Coordinates of C-alpha atoms in Angstrom, one line a residue:
X1 CA 0.0 0.0 0.0
X2 CA 2.9 2.3 0.7
X3 CA 4.2 1.9 -2.8
X4 CA 0.7 2.4 -4.3
X5 CA 0.4 5.7 -2.4
X6 CA 3.9 6.9 -3.2
X7 CA 4.0 6.6 -7.0
X8 CA 2.1 5.5 -10.0
X9 CA 2.6 2.0 -11.4
X10 CA 1.3 -1.5 -11.1
X11 CA 0.7 -1.3 -7.3
X12 CA -1.4 1.8 -7.6
X13 CA -3.3 0.4 -10.6
X14 CA -4.0 -2.8 -8.6
X15 CA -5.1 -0.9 -5.5
X16 CA -7.4 1.3 -7.6
X17 CA -9.0 -1.7 -9.4
X18 CA -9.6 -3.4 -6.0
X19 CA -11.2 -0.2 -4.6
X20 CA -13.5 0.1 -7.7
X21 CA -14.5 -3.6 -7.4
X22 CA -15.4 -3.0 -3.7
X23 CA -17.6 0.0 -4.6
X24 CA -19.3 -1.8 -7.5
X25 CA -19.9 -5.0 -5.5
X26 CA -21.2 -3.1 -2.5
X27 CA -23.7 -1.0 -4.5
X28 CA -24.8 -4.1 -6.4
X29 CA -25.4 -6.1 -3.2
X30 CA -27.3 -3.3 -1.6
X31 CA -29.7 -2.9 -4.6
X32 CA -30.1 -6.7 -5.0
X33 CA -30.6 -7.5 -1.3
X34 CA -32.1 -4.4 0.4
X35 CA -34.0 -2.8 -2.5
X36 CA -35.1 -5.9 -4.6
X37 CA -35.0 -8.4 -1.8
X38 CA -33.8 -10.9 -4.3
X39 CA -33.6 -14.7 -3.6
X40 CA -30.0 -14.9 -4.9
X41 CA -28.6 -11.4 -4.5
X42 CA -25.0 -12.6 -4.9
X43 CA -25.5 -12.6 -8.7
X44 CA -25.3 -8.8 -8.8
X45 CA -22.0 -8.2 -7.0
X46 CA -20.5 -11.3 -8.7
X47 CA -21.4 -9.8 -12.1
X48 CA -20.1 -6.3 -11.1
X49 CA -16.7 -7.7 -10.1
X50 CA -16.4 -10.1 -13.0
X51 CA -16.9 -7.5 -15.7
X52 CA -14.5 -5.0 -14.1
X53 CA -11.4 -4.9 -16.2
X54 CA -8.1 -3.0 -16.7
X55 CA -9.4 -1.2 -19.8
X56 CA -12.8 0.2 -20.7
X57 CA -13.1 -1.4 -24.1
X58 CA -12.2 -4.9 -22.7
X59 CA -14.8 -4.3 -19.9
X60 CA -17.5 -3.6 -22.5
X61 CA -16.7 -6.7 -24.5
X62 CA -16.4 -8.9 -21.4
X63 CA -19.7 -7.6 -20.1
X64 CA -21.5 -8.3 -23.4
X65 CA -20.1 -11.8 -23.6
X66 CA -20.9 -12.5 -20.0
X67 CA -24.5 -11.3 -20.3
X68 CA -24.9 -13.4 -23.5
X69 CA -23.5 -16.5 -21.7
X70 CA -25.8 -16.0 -18.7
X71 CA -28.9 -15.5 -20.9
X72 CA -28.0 -18.7 -22.9
X73 CA -27.5 -20.7 -19.7
X74 CA -30.8 -19.5 -18.2
X75 CA -32.6 -20.1 -21.5
X76 CA -31.3 -23.7 -21.6
X77 CA -32.5 -24.3 -18.1
X78 CA -35.9 -22.7 -18.8
X79 CA -36.4 -24.8 -22.0
X80 CA -35.5 -28.1 -20.3
X81 CA -37.1 -27.3 -17.0
X82 CA -40.5 -26.4 -18.3
X83 CA -40.6 -29.4 -20.6
X84 CA -38.9 -32.2 -18.6
X85 CA -39.4 -31.0 -15.1
X86 CA -36.9 -30.5 -12.1
X87 CA -35.6 -34.1 -11.9
X88 CA -32.2 -35.8 -12.4
X89 CA -32.8 -36.5 -16.0
X90 CA -33.5 -32.9 -16.7
X91 CA -30.3 -31.9 -15.0
X92 CA -28.3 -34.3 -17.2
X93 CA -29.9 -32.7 -20.3
X94 CA -29.1 -29.2 -18.9
X95 CA -25.5 -30.1 -18.2
X96 CA -24.9 -31.7 -21.6
X97 CA -26.5 -28.8 -23.6
X98 CA -24.9 -26.0 -21.4
X99 CA -21.4 -27.5 -21.5
X100 CA -21.7 -28.0 -25.3
X101 CA -22.8 -24.4 -25.8
X102 CA -20.0 -23.4 -23.5
X103 CA -17.5 -24.3 -26.2
X104 CA -18.9 -21.4 -28.4
X105 CA -15.8 -19.4 -29.3
X106 CA -17.8 -16.2 -29.8
X107 CA -18.2 -16.0 -26.0
X108 CA -14.5 -15.8 -25.4
X109 CA -13.3 -16.0 -21.8
X110 CA -16.9 -16.1 -20.6
X111 CA -17.8 -19.5 -22.2
X112 CA -17.7 -21.3 -18.9
X113 CA -20.4 -19.0 -17.6
X114 CA -23.0 -20.7 -19.7
X115 CA -22.8 -23.9 -17.6
X116 CA -22.4 -21.8 -14.4
X117 CA -25.6 -19.9 -15.1
X118 CA -27.5 -23.0 -16.1
X119 CA -26.6 -24.8 -12.9
X120 CA -27.5 -21.9 -10.7
X121 CA -30.7 -21.5 -12.6
X122 CA -31.5 -25.2 -12.1
X123 CA -31.0 -24.8 -8.4
X124 CA -33.3 -21.7 -8.3
X125 CA -35.8 -23.4 -10.5
X126 CA -36.1 -26.5 -8.2
X127 CA -36.6 -24.4 -5.1
X128 CA -39.7 -22.6 -6.5
X129 CA -43.1 -24.1 -5.9
X130 CA -45.0 -23.0 -9.0
X131 CA -44.2 -22.4 -12.7
X132 CA -45.0 -18.7 -12.2
X133 CA -42.5 -18.5 -9.3
X134 CA -39.9 -20.5 -11.4
X135 CA -40.3 -18.1 -14.3
X136 CA -40.0 -15.1 -12.0
X137 CA -36.8 -16.5 -10.4
X138 CA -35.1 -17.2 -13.7
X139 CA -36.0 -13.7 -14.9
X140 CA -34.6 -12.3 -11.6
X141 CA -31.3 -13.9 -12.3
X142 CA -31.0 -12.1 -15.6
X143 CA -32.1 -8.9 -13.9
X144 CA -29.5 -9.2 -11.2
X145 CA -26.8 -9.8 -13.8
X146 CA -27.8 -6.8 -15.8
X147 CA -27.8 -4.7 -12.6
X148 CA -24.4 -5.9 -11.6
X149 CA -22.9 -5.4 -15.0
X150 CA -24.5 -1.9 -15.3
X151 CA -23.1 -0.8 -11.9
X152 CA -19.7 -2.3 -12.7
X153 CA -19.5 -0.4 -16.0
X154 CA -20.7 2.8 -14.4
X155 CA -18.1 2.6 -11.7
X156 CA -15.3 1.8 -14.1
X157 CA -16.3 4.7 -16.3
X158 CA -16.9 7.3 -13.5
X159 CA -14.0 6.5 -11.2
X160 CA -10.6 7.1 -12.9
X161 CA -11.3 4.9 -16.0
X162 CA -8.0 3.2 -16.8
X163 CA -5.8 4.9 -19.4
X164 CA -2.7 2.8 -19.9
X165 CA -0.9 4.8 -22.5
X166 CA 2.3 4.4 -20.5
X167 CA 2.2 0.7 -21.1
X168 CA 3.7 1.2 -24.6
X169 CA 6.5 3.2 -23.1
X170 CA 7.2 0.6 -20.3
X171 CA 7.3 -2.2 -22.8
X172 CA 10.0 -0.5 -24.7
X173 CA 11.8 0.2 -21.5
X174 CA 11.9 -3.5 -20.6
X175 CA 13.0 -4.6 -24.1
X176 CA 15.7 -2.0 -24.3
X177 CA 16.9 -2.8 -20.8
X178 CA 17.5 -6.4 -21.8
X179 CA 19.3 -5.3 -25.0
X180 CA 21.5 -2.9 -23.0
X181 CA 22.5 -5.6 -20.6
X182 CA 23.4 -8.0 -23.3
X183 CA 25.3 -5.5 -25.4
X184 CA 27.2 -4.3 -22.3
X185 CA 28.4 -7.9 -21.5
X186 CA 29.3 -8.4 -25.2
X187 CA 31.4 -5.2 -25.3
X188 CA 33.2 -6.3 -22.1
X189 CA 33.9 -9.8 -23.3
X190 CA 35.1 -8.8 -26.8
X191 CA 37.3 -6.0 -25.5
X192 CA 39.0 -8.3 -23.0
X193 CA 39.1 -11.3 -25.3
X194 CA 37.2 -13.3 -22.8
X195 CA 34.9 -15.2 -25.1
X196 CA 35.0 -18.7 -23.7
X197 CA 32.2 -21.2 -24.1
X198 CA 30.5 -20.4 -20.8
X199 CA 30.3 -16.7 -21.6
X200 CA 29.1 -17.3 -25.2
X201 CA 26.4 -19.6 -23.8
X202 CA 25.4 -16.8 -21.5
X203 CA 25.1 -14.4 -24.4
X204 CA 22.9 -16.9 -26.3
X205 CA 20.6 -17.3 -23.2
X206 CA 20.5 -13.5 -22.9
X207 CA 19.5 -13.2 -26.5
X208 CA 16.6 -15.5 -25.9
X209 CA 15.5 -13.4 -23.0
X210 CA 15.6 -10.3 -25.3
X211 CA 13.4 -12.1 -27.8
X212 CA 10.9 -12.9 -25.0
X213 CA 10.8 -9.3 -24.0
X214 CA 9.6 -8.4 -27.6
X215 CA 6.4 -10.2 -26.8
X216 CA 6.0 -8.4 -23.6
X217 CA 6.6 -5.0 -25.3
X218 CA 4.0 -5.8 -27.9
X219 CA 1.5 -6.8 -25.2
X220 CA 2.2 -3.4 -23.5
X221 CA 1.6 -1.6 -26.8
X222 CA -1.7 -3.4 -27.4
X223 CA -2.8 -2.7 -23.8
X224 CA -2.1 1.0 -24.3
X225 CA -4.0 1.2 -27.6
X226 CA -7.0 -0.8 -26.2
X227 CA -7.2 1.4 -23.1
X228 CA -7.9 4.5 -25.2
X229 CA -10.9 3.0 -27.0
X230 CA -14.2 4.1 -25.5
X231 CA -12.4 5.8 -22.6
X232 CA -13.9 9.3 -21.8
X233 CA -10.6 10.5 -20.3
X234 CA -9.0 10.6 -23.8
X235 CA -10.9 13.8 -24.4
X236 CA -9.2 15.6 -21.5
X237 CA -6.6 18.1 -22.6
X238 CA -4.0 16.6 -20.2
X239 CA -4.1 13.3 -22.1
X240 CA -4.5 14.2 -25.7
X241 CA -0.8 14.5 -26.5
X242 CA -0.2 10.9 -25.3
X243 CA -2.8 9.0 -27.2
X244 CA -1.0 8.3 -30.5
X245 CA 1.2 5.2 -30.6
X246 CA 2.6 5.3 -34.1
X247 CA 6.1 6.2 -32.8
X248 CA 6.0 3.2 -30.4
X249 CA 4.7 0.8 -33.0
X250 CA 7.3 1.8 -35.5
X251 CA 10.1 1.8 -32.9
X252 CA 9.1 -1.6 -31.6
X253 CA 9.1 -3.0 -35.2
X254 CA 12.6 -1.7 -35.7
X255 CA 13.8 -3.0 -32.4
X256 CA 12.2 -6.4 -33.1
X257 CA 14.3 -6.7 -36.2
X258 CA 17.3 -5.6 -34.2
X259 CA 16.6 -8.3 -31.7
X260 CA 16.6 -10.9 -34.5
X261 CA 20.0 -9.6 -35.7
X262 CA 21.2 -9.6 -32.1
X263 CA 20.2 -13.2 -31.6
X264 CA 22.0 -14.2 -34.8
X265 CA 25.0 -12.3 -33.6
X266 CA 25.1 -14.1 -30.2
X267 CA 24.9 -17.5 -32.0
X268 CA 27.7 -16.5 -34.3
X269 CA 29.9 -15.5 -31.3
X270 CA 29.0 -18.8 -29.7
X271 CA 30.3 -20.6 -32.8
X272 CA 33.4 -18.4 -32.8
X273 CA 34.2 -19.4 -29.2
X274 CA 34.1 -23.0 -30.3
X275 CA 36.2 -22.7 -33.5
X276 CA 38.7 -20.0 -32.8
X277 CA 41.6 -20.6 -30.3
X278 CA 43.8 -17.6 -31.2
X279 CA 43.4 -13.9 -31.1
X280 CA 45.1 -13.0 -34.4
X281 CA 42.3 -10.6 -35.2
X282 CA 42.2 -9.0 -31.7
X283 CA 42.2 -5.4 -33.0
X284 CA 39.1 -6.1 -35.1
X285 CA 37.3 -7.6 -32.2
X286 CA 38.3 -4.6 -30.0
X287 CA 36.7 -2.3 -32.6
X288 CA 33.7 -4.6 -32.5
X289 CA 33.5 -4.2 -28.7
X290 CA 33.5 -0.4 -29.1
X291 CA 30.7 -0.7 -31.6
X292 CA 28.7 -2.9 -29.2
X293 CA 29.3 -0.3 -26.5
X294 CA 27.9 2.5 -28.7
X295 CA 24.7 0.4 -29.4
X296 CA 24.5 -0.2 -25.6
X297 CA 24.4 3.6 -25.1
X298 CA 21.5 4.0 -27.5
X299 CA 19.7 1.1 -25.8
X300 CA 20.2 2.9 -22.4
X301 CA 18.4 6.0 -23.7
X302 CA 15.5 3.9 -25.0
X303 CA 15.3 2.1 -21.7
X304 CA 14.6 5.5 -20.1
X305 CA 12.3 7.0 -22.7
X306 CA 9.8 9.5 -21.3
X307 CA 7.0 11.0 -23.4
X308 CA 7.4 14.3 -21.6
X309 CA 11.1 14.6 -22.6
X310 CA 11.1 12.6 -25.8
X311 CA 12.4 15.5 -28.0
X312 CA 15.6 15.8 -26.0
X313 CA 16.1 12.1 -25.8
X314 CA 15.6 11.7 -29.6
X315 CA 18.3 14.3 -30.1
X316 CA 20.6 12.4 -27.8
X317 CA 19.9 9.1 -29.6
X318 CA 20.7 10.6 -33.0
X319 CA 24.0 11.9 -31.6
X320 CA 24.8 8.5 -30.2
X321 CA 23.8 6.9 -33.5
X322 CA 26.4 9.1 -35.3
X323 CA 29.0 7.8 -33.0
X324 CA 27.9 4.2 -33.5
X325 CA 28.1 4.7 -37.3
X326 CA 31.7 5.8 -36.9
X327 CA 32.4 2.8 -34.6
X328 CA 30.9 0.5 -37.3
X329 CA 33.2 2.1 -39.9
X330 CA 36.1 1.4 -37.6
X331 CA 35.0 -2.3 -37.5
X332 CA 34.9 -2.4 -41.3
X333 CA 38.3 -0.7 -41.6
X334 CA 39.9 -3.1 -39.0
X335 CA 38.4 -6.1 -40.8
X336 CA 40.1 -4.9 -44.0
X337 CA 43.3 -3.9 -42.4
X338 CA 43.8 -7.2 -40.6
X339 CA 42.5 -9.3 -43.3
X340 CA 39.6 -11.0 -41.6
X341 CA 38.5 -14.1 -43.6
X342 CA 35.1 -12.7 -44.3
X343 CA 34.5 -15.0 -47.3
X344 CA 35.3 -18.2 -45.3
X345 CA 31.9 -19.8 -44.6
X346 CA 33.4 -22.1 -42.0
X347 CA 34.4 -19.2 -39.8
X348 CA 32.0 -16.6 -38.3
X349 CA 33.7 -13.3 -39.2
X350 CA 31.6 -12.7 -42.3
X351 CA 28.4 -13.2 -40.3
X352 CA 29.6 -10.9 -37.5
X353 CA 30.2 -8.1 -40.0
X354 CA 26.9 -8.5 -41.8
X355 CA 25.0 -8.6 -38.5
X356 CA 26.8 -5.5 -37.2
X357 CA 25.7 -3.6 -40.4
X358 CA 22.1 -4.8 -40.0
X359 CA 22.0 -4.0 -36.3
X360 CA 23.2 -0.5 -37.0
X361 CA 20.5 0.0 -39.6
X362 CA 17.7 -1.0 -37.2
X363 CA 19.1 1.1 -34.3
X364 CA 19.3 4.0 -36.8
X365 CA 15.8 3.4 -37.8
X366 CA 14.6 3.5 -34.2
X367 CA 16.4 6.8 -33.7
X368 CA 15.0 8.3 -36.9
X369 CA 11.4 7.3 -36.0
X370 CA 11.6 8.9 -32.6
X371 CA 13.2 12.0 -34.0
X372 CA 10.7 12.4 -36.9
X373 CA 7.6 11.9 -34.7
X374 CA 8.8 14.5 -32.2
X375 CA 8.9 17.0 -35.0
X376 CA 5.4 16.3 -36.3

């Protein structure tokens, strides 16, 4: 709770969501129990909490699917109950039909609620004495669900509706942080000539972690984009400048390609550690280490991107990219001067040079994208 009160982030978002769920559930219970005197008042708070979500658009879709699932489940029970009666055979039919309809993909995550609603409806149906009471009880279930969903949506929209535009930024932070760590270790190992099998294996493992971070960054971008849809806060002046994600989408695409090249580079270095037992081409590898260090510096800036200071950071990245271009040229010059066997397919030097060139292209693309979008 101290972290939630002290700064924005996951802890505060979680605390806010819990608080909103408590408010929605309490209001729903009060209406269902005290106002309507419902037989099964728990349906209302359960529905209110179930449809509360981290984004407004997802809440809307989940609410619609949940209501549809409940209506289908209750309808199955009504159809079987009023024709076969409230006995064991009728329950078997309800279970078979409800569980089969629960496989309907259009209901998404709420598919299981078809059977849940049908079973609760069967219990309510069997406890009523007359068909009129049974029909009223089944209708009441749907009413309570609608009340709970309506209150849940109203609370989610009226109390700080979630706007997760920072998720796109945070996803890039995590990805760039992993890249920075790997490039830093590569620069250190190549500069010192310490590229044994153990270290090369560690680089390959780090490269796999970087690739996993791409998926997390893309999920963060999707979260940011979906949080804007249907969210009334997007019309407030304080948020309007943060609601375009083109720069993040383009930057992530360039970094994803860079991650692919980086993975290929780590695998090439792993093969180098297995096949090379001399340091004849040490100066070229030292130049390569300097190049990796320059890319690390760019990744460090990306790992600290802030929408509020993006213009200054984009300028810094472009300056660092110029230094990285010079470092890459030094690698090419050293490869030529010391006669690296680039054409020898059995040795990794040609791949190392090709991957360095491609890596530079993608880092430059990232810098250019961020620079261009800050000038729009």
